[in-house]
Amino acid sequence: MTTRDVLIVLFEGVQSLDVTGPLEVFAVAADLAPHAAAQDAGPPAYRIRTAALGGGPVRTSAGLRLLPDEDLRTAAAPDVLLVPGGHGTHPADPEVVARITELAADAGRVVSVCTGAFLLAAAGLLDGRRATTHWAYCGTLARRHPEITVDPEPIFVRDGRYATSAGVTAGIDLALALVEEDLGRDVALAVARALVVFLRRPGSQAQFSTQLAAQVAQRHPLREVQRWITEHPDADLSVDALAERAALSPRQFARAFRAEVGVTPGQYVDRTRLEAARRLLEDTGSGVAEIARAAGYGTAEAMRRAFVRTLSVPPAEYRRRFHSVRS
C-alpha cells in the first residue's frame, strides 16, 4: 500500500477544529486500514505533517497553542495539501500564500476547510473554478474574487484536484470522502464509526435547512405562507393556492415572496419538500412511496429525481447513510 503524505498548513489564528477534524480522520484511517492489523504491516496509509512559517508554535483562534512538525518554508510538497481556515485568513499572510502556491503546484490534491478557501483564492488556485466556504463568508469570497464561482449551498465542492469545504465539521466530511476514494468505503465507514460521525453527508447537502437559509418575510401573510409550506409539504403548494392563502393575486404574491424571502415560491417549496423527505428517511421506517406522498412528491420516482438532482444520491442510498431508527 502506498503511503499518502498529508501536509496541514498552520498559521497564527488558525481554527483548531479545521486542523484536528481532518487530521483525526486521516490518522484513524491509517490505524484502521487493512494492512495496519496485519503481522507484516506495510507502510501506513497516511503520513501526516503540520507546518508553519519558521517551524515555531502558533496560537489558534481559540487560544490553543499548536507545535508544528516542520518549517513551512522548507516543507516538501505532499500528496494532500490541506489549508484550514480561521481568523488568520483575514488578512492572509503573503508568505503563507506564496508557499501554498508553490506547494500546490506539485501536490496531488489541494483541500481547504472553511475560510481556508480565502488562502487558496489569494494564491489564484481557484480562478475559474467552483468553490465554497463557510456560509457567512461566501458573499465576501464572491465579491473579492469574482473569477471564482462561489456556491454557498454545498458542504463541500470538488473541482478537479481542488476541494473546498464549508464550516468546521464539513472538513471532516470532506476528509472522509477522500479516505473513501483512497481506501474504500469499508475503511471510511470504520473511521466514521470510530469518530461517531456520519459516513458521509453528500458534498451537495445544504449547509443550512431551508428555514434557516431563507429570509423570513416581513409581511405577516407571507410569513404565514412560509409556515404553512413547512407544515403541509403534501398540500397544494402552487402559486395560485399560496397566493389565495396570502390574499394576494398570483402575480403580486410571486413578486412579493421573491423580494422578501430571496427565492421564488417554487424554489422554496422544492427545498422544503426535499428537507421533509430527508427527515422522514432519517427518522422513520416508512416506505419510500409513503414518504414521497407525505413530502408532496406524489410518486417515488418524482422524489428519486429530486434527490439525484440536488443531493446526487437516490433516496434509498440517502436512507442507508443517515437512517437513525434502531430496530
Short mmCIF file of C-alpha atoms in Angstrom, two decimals:
data_model
loop_
_atom_site.label_atom_id
_atom_site.label_comp_id
_atom_site.label_asym_id
_atom_site.label_seq_id
_atom_site.Cartn_x
_atom_site.Cartn_y
_atom_site.Cartn_z
CA MET A 1 0.00 0.00 0.00
CA THR A 2 1.27 3.45 -0.93
CA THR A 3 1.64 5.98 1.86
CA ARG A 4 -0.12 9.24 1.06
CA ASP A 5 1.57 12.28 2.53
CA VAL A 6 -0.77 14.86 4.10
CA LEU A 7 0.56 18.33 4.91
CA ILE A 8 -1.59 20.64 7.05
CA VAL A 9 -0.69 24.33 6.94
CA LEU A 10 -0.66 26.13 10.30
CA PHE A 11 -0.63 29.87 10.95
CA GLU A 12 -1.48 32.34 13.70
CA GLY A 13 -5.25 32.47 14.25
CA VAL A 14 -5.96 29.10 12.62
CA GLN A 15 -9.24 27.39 13.58
CA SER A 16 -8.28 24.40 15.72
CA LEU A 17 -11.13 22.14 14.57
CA ASP A 18 -10.26 22.80 10.93
CA VAL A 19 -6.90 21.23 11.75
CA THR A 20 -7.80 18.46 14.18
CA GLY A 21 -11.01 17.27 12.50
CA PRO A 22 -9.44 16.18 9.18
CA LEU A 23 -6.23 15.19 10.97
CA GLU A 24 -8.14 12.69 13.14
CA VAL A 25 -9.87 11.26 10.07
CA PHE A 26 -6.56 10.58 8.31
CA ALA A 27 -4.88 9.32 11.49
CA VAL A 28 -7.69 6.89 12.32
CA ALA A 29 -7.78 5.75 8.68
CA ALA A 30 -4.06 4.93 8.92
CA ASP A 31 -4.77 2.84 12.03
CA LEU A 32 -7.80 1.07 10.58
CA ALA A 33 -6.56 0.40 7.06
CA PRO A 34 -6.40 -3.37 6.35
CA HIS A 35 -2.61 -3.51 6.47
CA ALA A 36 -2.48 -1.93 9.94
CA ALA A 37 -3.66 -5.11 11.69
CA ALA A 38 -1.52 -7.45 9.61
CA GLN A 39 1.57 -9.04 11.14
CA ASP A 40 3.63 -8.00 8.12
CA ALA A 41 2.21 -4.47 8.22
CA GLY A 42 3.49 -2.38 5.36
CA PRO A 43 3.77 1.39 5.22
CA PRO A 44 0.92 3.40 6.76
CA ALA A 45 -1.91 4.62 4.56
CA TYR A 46 -1.28 8.24 5.55
CA ARG A 47 1.66 10.20 6.92
CA ILE A 48 0.51 13.48 8.46
CA ARG A 49 2.70 16.54 8.82
CA THR A 50 1.96 20.03 10.09
CA ALA A 51 3.99 23.06 9.10
CA ALA A 52 4.12 26.75 9.98
CA LEU A 53 6.41 29.57 8.96
CA GLY A 54 9.61 29.25 10.95
CA GLY A 55 8.52 25.95 12.48
CA GLY A 56 7.57 27.60 15.77
CA PRO A 57 4.31 27.23 17.74
CA VAL A 58 1.18 29.05 16.61
CA ARG A 59 -1.85 30.04 18.60
CA THR A 60 -5.28 29.09 17.28
CA SER A 61 -8.26 31.43 17.20
CA ALA A 62 -9.46 29.77 20.43
CA GLY A 63 -6.11 30.28 22.16
CA LEU A 64 -4.78 26.73 21.86
CA ARG A 65 -1.05 26.53 21.07
CA LEU A 66 -0.04 24.09 18.33
CA LEU A 67 3.55 22.95 17.72
CA PRO A 68 4.12 22.18 14.03
CA ASP A 69 6.32 19.35 12.81
CA GLU A 70 8.36 21.49 10.46
CA ASP A 71 9.02 24.83 8.84
CA LEU A 72 6.56 25.67 6.09
CA ARG A 73 9.35 27.39 4.18
CA THR A 74 11.21 24.12 3.63
CA ALA A 75 8.33 21.61 3.68
CA ALA A 76 8.20 19.20 0.75
CA ALA A 77 5.15 19.07 -1.50
CA PRO A 78 2.61 16.48 -0.25
CA ASP A 79 0.04 14.23 -1.85
CA VAL A 80 -2.67 16.16 0.02
CA LEU A 81 -2.17 19.83 0.88
CA LEU A 82 -4.75 20.83 3.49
CA VAL A 83 -5.34 24.52 4.21
CA PRO A 84 -7.54 25.23 7.25
CA GLY A 85 -9.41 28.43 7.98
CA GLY A 86 -9.65 30.75 10.94
CA HIS A 87 -9.12 34.37 11.88
CA GLY A 88 -5.63 34.19 10.42
CA THR A 89 -7.00 34.15 6.90
CA HIS A 90 -8.17 37.78 7.25
CA PRO A 91 -5.90 39.23 6.04
CA ALA A 92 -3.84 36.46 4.51
CA ASP A 93 -0.12 36.35 5.28
CA PRO A 94 1.57 36.92 1.88
CA GLU A 95 4.37 34.47 2.71
CA VAL A 96 1.90 31.76 3.68
CA VAL A 97 0.02 32.35 0.43
CA ALA A 98 3.26 32.20 -1.56
CA ARG A 99 4.22 28.87 -0.02
CA ILE A 100 0.73 27.46 -0.62
CA THR A 101 1.11 28.44 -4.26
CA GLU A 102 4.46 26.68 -4.53
CA LEU A 103 3.37 23.54 -2.68
CA ALA A 104 0.09 23.28 -4.61
CA ALA A 105 1.97 23.11 -7.91
CA ASP A 106 3.28 19.63 -7.03
CA ALA A 107 0.57 18.42 -4.63
CA GLY A 108 -1.76 15.66 -5.74
CA ARG A 109 -4.84 17.24 -4.16
CA VAL A 110 -5.35 20.67 -2.63
CA VAL A 111 -8.02 20.95 0.07
CA SER A 112 -9.36 23.86 2.11
CA VAL A 113 -11.58 23.85 5.18
CA CYS A 114 -13.91 26.75 5.95
CA THR A 115 -12.21 30.13 5.28
CA GLY A 116 -9.06 28.38 4.15
CA ALA A 117 -10.65 28.93 0.73
CA PHE A 118 -9.57 32.57 1.03
CA LEU A 119 -5.92 31.48 1.10
CA LEU A 120 -6.41 29.31 -1.98
CA ALA A 121 -8.21 32.20 -3.65
CA ALA A 122 -5.42 34.64 -2.77
CA ALA A 123 -2.99 32.19 -4.36
CA GLY A 124 -5.06 32.22 -7.56
CA LEU A 125 -5.67 28.49 -7.28
CA LEU A 126 -9.46 28.73 -7.50
CA ASP A 127 -9.65 31.04 -10.52
CA GLY A 128 -12.19 29.70 -13.00
CA ARG A 129 -13.28 27.02 -10.53
CA ARG A 130 -16.35 26.29 -8.43
CA ALA A 131 -15.79 26.54 -4.70
CA THR A 132 -17.48 27.02 -1.34
CA THR A 133 -16.65 28.18 2.16
CA HIS A 134 -18.48 28.84 5.42
CA TRP A 135 -21.93 30.22 4.57
CA ALA A 136 -21.24 33.50 6.41
CA TYR A 137 -18.26 34.26 4.16
CA CYS A 138 -19.49 33.08 0.75
CA GLY A 139 -20.64 36.57 -0.21
CA THR A 140 -17.29 38.07 0.75
CA LEU A 141 -15.37 35.43 -1.19
CA ALA A 142 -17.53 36.05 -4.27
CA ARG A 143 -17.06 39.84 -4.08
CA ARG A 144 -13.32 39.67 -3.55
CA HIS A 145 -12.76 37.02 -6.20
CA PRO A 146 -15.36 37.33 -8.97
CA GLU A 147 -13.30 34.91 -11.04
CA ILE A 148 -14.43 32.12 -8.72
CA THR A 149 -17.89 30.54 -8.94
CA VAL A 150 -18.85 30.53 -5.27
CA ASP A 151 -21.65 28.14 -4.33
CA PRO A 152 -22.99 28.83 -0.81
CA GLU A 153 -25.15 25.71 -0.66
CA PRO A 154 -22.97 22.55 -0.51
CA ILE A 155 -20.94 21.38 2.46
CA PHE A 156 -18.05 20.69 0.11
CA VAL A 157 -17.22 21.14 -3.56
CA ARG A 158 -14.69 19.23 -5.64
CA ASP A 159 -13.34 20.69 -8.87
CA GLY A 160 -10.58 18.58 -10.34
CA ARG A 161 -7.78 18.16 -7.81
CA TYR A 162 -9.08 21.08 -5.75
CA ALA A 163 -11.66 20.69 -2.99
CA THR A 164 -13.18 23.33 -0.72
CA SER A 165 -15.48 22.81 2.24
CA ALA A 166 -17.84 24.75 4.45
CA GLY A 167 -17.66 25.22 8.23
CA VAL A 168 -15.57 23.11 10.60
CA THR A 169 -17.46 19.80 10.56
CA ALA A 170 -17.62 19.88 6.76
CA GLY A 171 -13.85 19.39 6.79
CA ILE A 172 -14.46 16.01 8.42
CA ASP A 173 -17.00 15.12 5.71
CA LEU A 174 -14.51 16.05 3.00
CA ALA A 175 -11.68 14.12 4.65
CA LEU A 176 -13.94 11.05 4.89
CA ALA A 177 -14.73 11.40 1.19
CA LEU A 178 -11.00 11.41 0.41
CA VAL A 179 -10.43 8.34 2.61
CA GLU A 180 -13.27 6.53 0.85
CA GLU A 181 -11.71 7.41 -2.50
CA ASP A 182 -8.25 6.22 -1.39
CA LEU A 183 -9.02 3.18 0.76
CA GLY A 184 -12.60 2.20 0.00
CA ARG A 185 -15.95 2.53 1.69
CA ASP A 186 -15.31 -0.09 4.39
CA VAL A 187 -12.33 1.79 5.81
CA ALA A 188 -14.13 5.14 5.60
CA LEU A 189 -17.14 3.63 7.38
CA ALA A 190 -14.88 2.24 10.10
CA VAL A 191 -13.34 5.68 10.56
CA ALA A 192 -16.76 7.31 10.77
CA ARG A 193 -17.87 4.80 13.39
CA ALA A 194 -14.70 5.31 15.40
CA LEU A 195 -15.24 9.08 15.40
CA VAL A 196 -19.03 8.74 15.86
CA VAL A 197 -19.84 10.79 12.78
CA PHE A 198 -21.96 10.16 9.70
CA LEU A 199 -20.49 8.48 6.66
CA ARG A 200 -20.94 10.58 4.89
CA ARG A 201 -23.02 13.62 4.16
CA PRO A 202 -23.06 14.10 0.39
CA GLY A 203 -20.99 17.09 -0.66
CA SER A 204 -24.06 18.63 -2.21
CA GLN A 205 -26.01 18.52 1.06
CA ALA A 206 -27.02 22.04 2.05
CA GLN A 207 -25.13 23.88 4.79
CA PHE A 208 -28.44 25.00 6.30
CA SER A 209 -32.03 23.87 6.44
CA THR A 210 -34.49 25.65 4.16
CA GLN A 211 -35.96 27.60 7.07
CA LEU A 212 -32.57 28.76 8.36
CA ALA A 213 -31.11 29.52 4.93
CA ALA A 214 -34.07 31.55 3.65
CA GLN A 215 -35.01 35.02 4.74
CA VAL A 216 -38.11 35.46 6.87
CA ALA A 217 -40.73 37.52 5.08
CA GLN A 218 -41.50 40.93 6.55
CA ARG A 219 -45.25 40.80 5.99
CA HIS A 220 -47.32 38.59 8.26
CA PRO A 221 -49.36 36.92 5.45
CA LEU A 222 -46.14 35.83 3.72
CA ARG A 223 -44.64 34.56 6.97
CA GLU A 224 -47.80 32.52 7.49
CA VAL A 225 -47.42 31.09 4.00
CA GLN A 226 -43.85 30.06 4.83
CA ARG A 227 -45.09 28.33 7.97
CA TRP A 228 -47.91 26.63 6.03
CA ILE A 229 -45.48 25.29 3.42
CA THR A 230 -43.25 23.83 6.14
CA GLU A 231 -46.13 22.19 8.00
CA HIS A 232 -48.00 20.94 4.92
CA PRO A 233 -45.50 19.84 2.25
CA ASP A 234 -48.09 17.43 0.83
CA ALA A 235 -50.70 20.16 0.24
CA ASP A 236 -51.42 22.04 -2.98
CA LEU A 237 -48.49 24.46 -2.94
CA SER A 238 -48.96 26.00 -6.35
CA VAL A 239 -48.52 29.75 -6.69
CA ASP A 240 -52.27 30.16 -7.16
CA ALA A 241 -53.08 28.25 -3.95
CA LEU A 242 -50.43 30.05 -1.91
CA ALA A 243 -51.45 33.44 -3.29
CA GLU A 244 -55.05 32.78 -2.25
CA ARG A 245 -53.85 31.94 1.26
CA ALA A 246 -51.94 35.24 1.39
CA ALA A 247 -54.94 37.17 -0.04
CA LEU A 248 -52.86 38.40 -2.98
CA SER A 249 -53.08 37.92 -6.72
CA PRO A 250 -50.69 35.26 -8.05
CA ARG A 251 -48.51 37.92 -9.68
CA GLN A 252 -48.40 40.08 -6.54
CA PHE A 253 -47.68 37.07 -4.38
CA ALA A 254 -44.86 35.72 -6.55
CA ARG A 255 -43.22 39.16 -6.75
CA ALA A 256 -43.55 39.87 -3.02
CA PHE A 257 -42.41 36.40 -1.97
CA ARG A 258 -39.28 36.60 -4.13
CA ALA A 259 -38.48 40.08 -2.83
CA GLU A 260 -38.93 39.23 0.86
CA VAL A 261 -37.78 35.60 1.05
CA GLY A 262 -35.00 35.74 -1.52
CA VAL A 263 -36.17 32.78 -3.63
CA THR A 264 -39.22 32.07 -5.77
CA PRO A 265 -42.19 30.25 -4.22
CA GLY A 266 -41.39 27.22 -6.37
CA GLN A 267 -37.79 27.10 -5.17
CA TYR A 268 -38.89 27.40 -1.54
CA VAL A 269 -41.44 24.61 -1.97
CA ASP A 270 -38.88 22.35 -3.67
CA ARG A 271 -36.36 22.85 -0.87
CA THR A 272 -38.96 22.36 1.84
CA ARG A 273 -40.24 19.13 0.32
CA LEU A 274 -36.71 17.80 -0.07
CA GLU A 275 -35.97 18.59 3.57
CA ALA A 276 -39.21 16.96 4.72
CA ALA A 277 -38.37 13.82 2.77
CA ARG A 278 -34.85 13.76 4.18
CA ARG A 279 -36.14 13.98 7.76
CA LEU A 280 -38.62 11.16 7.17
CA LEU A 281 -35.94 8.96 5.62
CA GLU A 282 -33.62 9.66 8.55
CA ASP A 283 -36.09 9.36 11.41
CA THR A 284 -38.83 6.91 10.38
CA GLY A 285 -39.20 3.43 8.99
CA SER A 286 -41.86 4.47 6.47
CA GLY A 287 -41.56 3.18 2.93
CA VAL A 288 -40.14 5.34 0.15
CA ALA A 289 -43.51 5.56 -1.64
CA GLU A 290 -45.25 6.62 1.58
CA ILE A 291 -42.59 9.26 2.26
CA ALA A 292 -42.87 10.57 -1.30
CA ARG A 293 -46.58 11.16 -0.77
CA ALA A 294 -46.10 12.71 2.69
CA ALA A 295 -43.42 15.08 1.38
CA GLY A 296 -45.58 16.21 -1.52
CA TYR A 297 -43.82 14.44 -4.40
CA GLY A 298 -46.73 12.18 -5.21
CA THR A 299 -44.62 9.31 -6.55
CA ALA A 300 -41.40 7.63 -5.51
CA GLU A 301 -39.92 8.32 -8.96
CA ALA A 302 -40.54 12.07 -8.64
CA MET A 303 -38.79 12.04 -5.26
CA ARG A 304 -35.91 9.99 -6.63
CA ARG A 305 -35.33 12.53 -9.41
CA ALA A 306 -35.33 15.39 -6.89
CA PHE A 307 -32.80 13.62 -4.66
CA VAL A 308 -30.44 12.74 -7.51
CA ARG A 309 -30.67 16.25 -8.96
CA THR A 310 -29.99 18.02 -5.65
CA LEU A 311 -28.05 15.58 -3.44
CA SER A 312 -26.53 13.30 -6.10
CA VAL A 313 -27.85 10.22 -4.27
CA PRO A 314 -31.20 8.39 -4.58
CA PRO A 315 -33.49 8.16 -1.52
CA ALA A 316 -32.56 4.56 -0.73
CA GLU A 317 -28.86 5.41 -0.59
CA TYR A 318 -29.58 8.51 1.49
CA ARG A 319 -31.50 6.40 4.00
CA ARG A 320 -28.72 3.83 4.14
CA ARG A 321 -26.26 6.55 5.12
CA PHE A 322 -28.37 8.51 7.57
CA HIS A 323 -31.17 6.34 8.92
CA SER A 324 -31.18 6.76 12.71
CA VAL A 325 -34.05 4.44 13.74
CA ARG A 326 -32.90 1.43 15.75
CA SER A 327 -34.72 -1.88 15.47
#
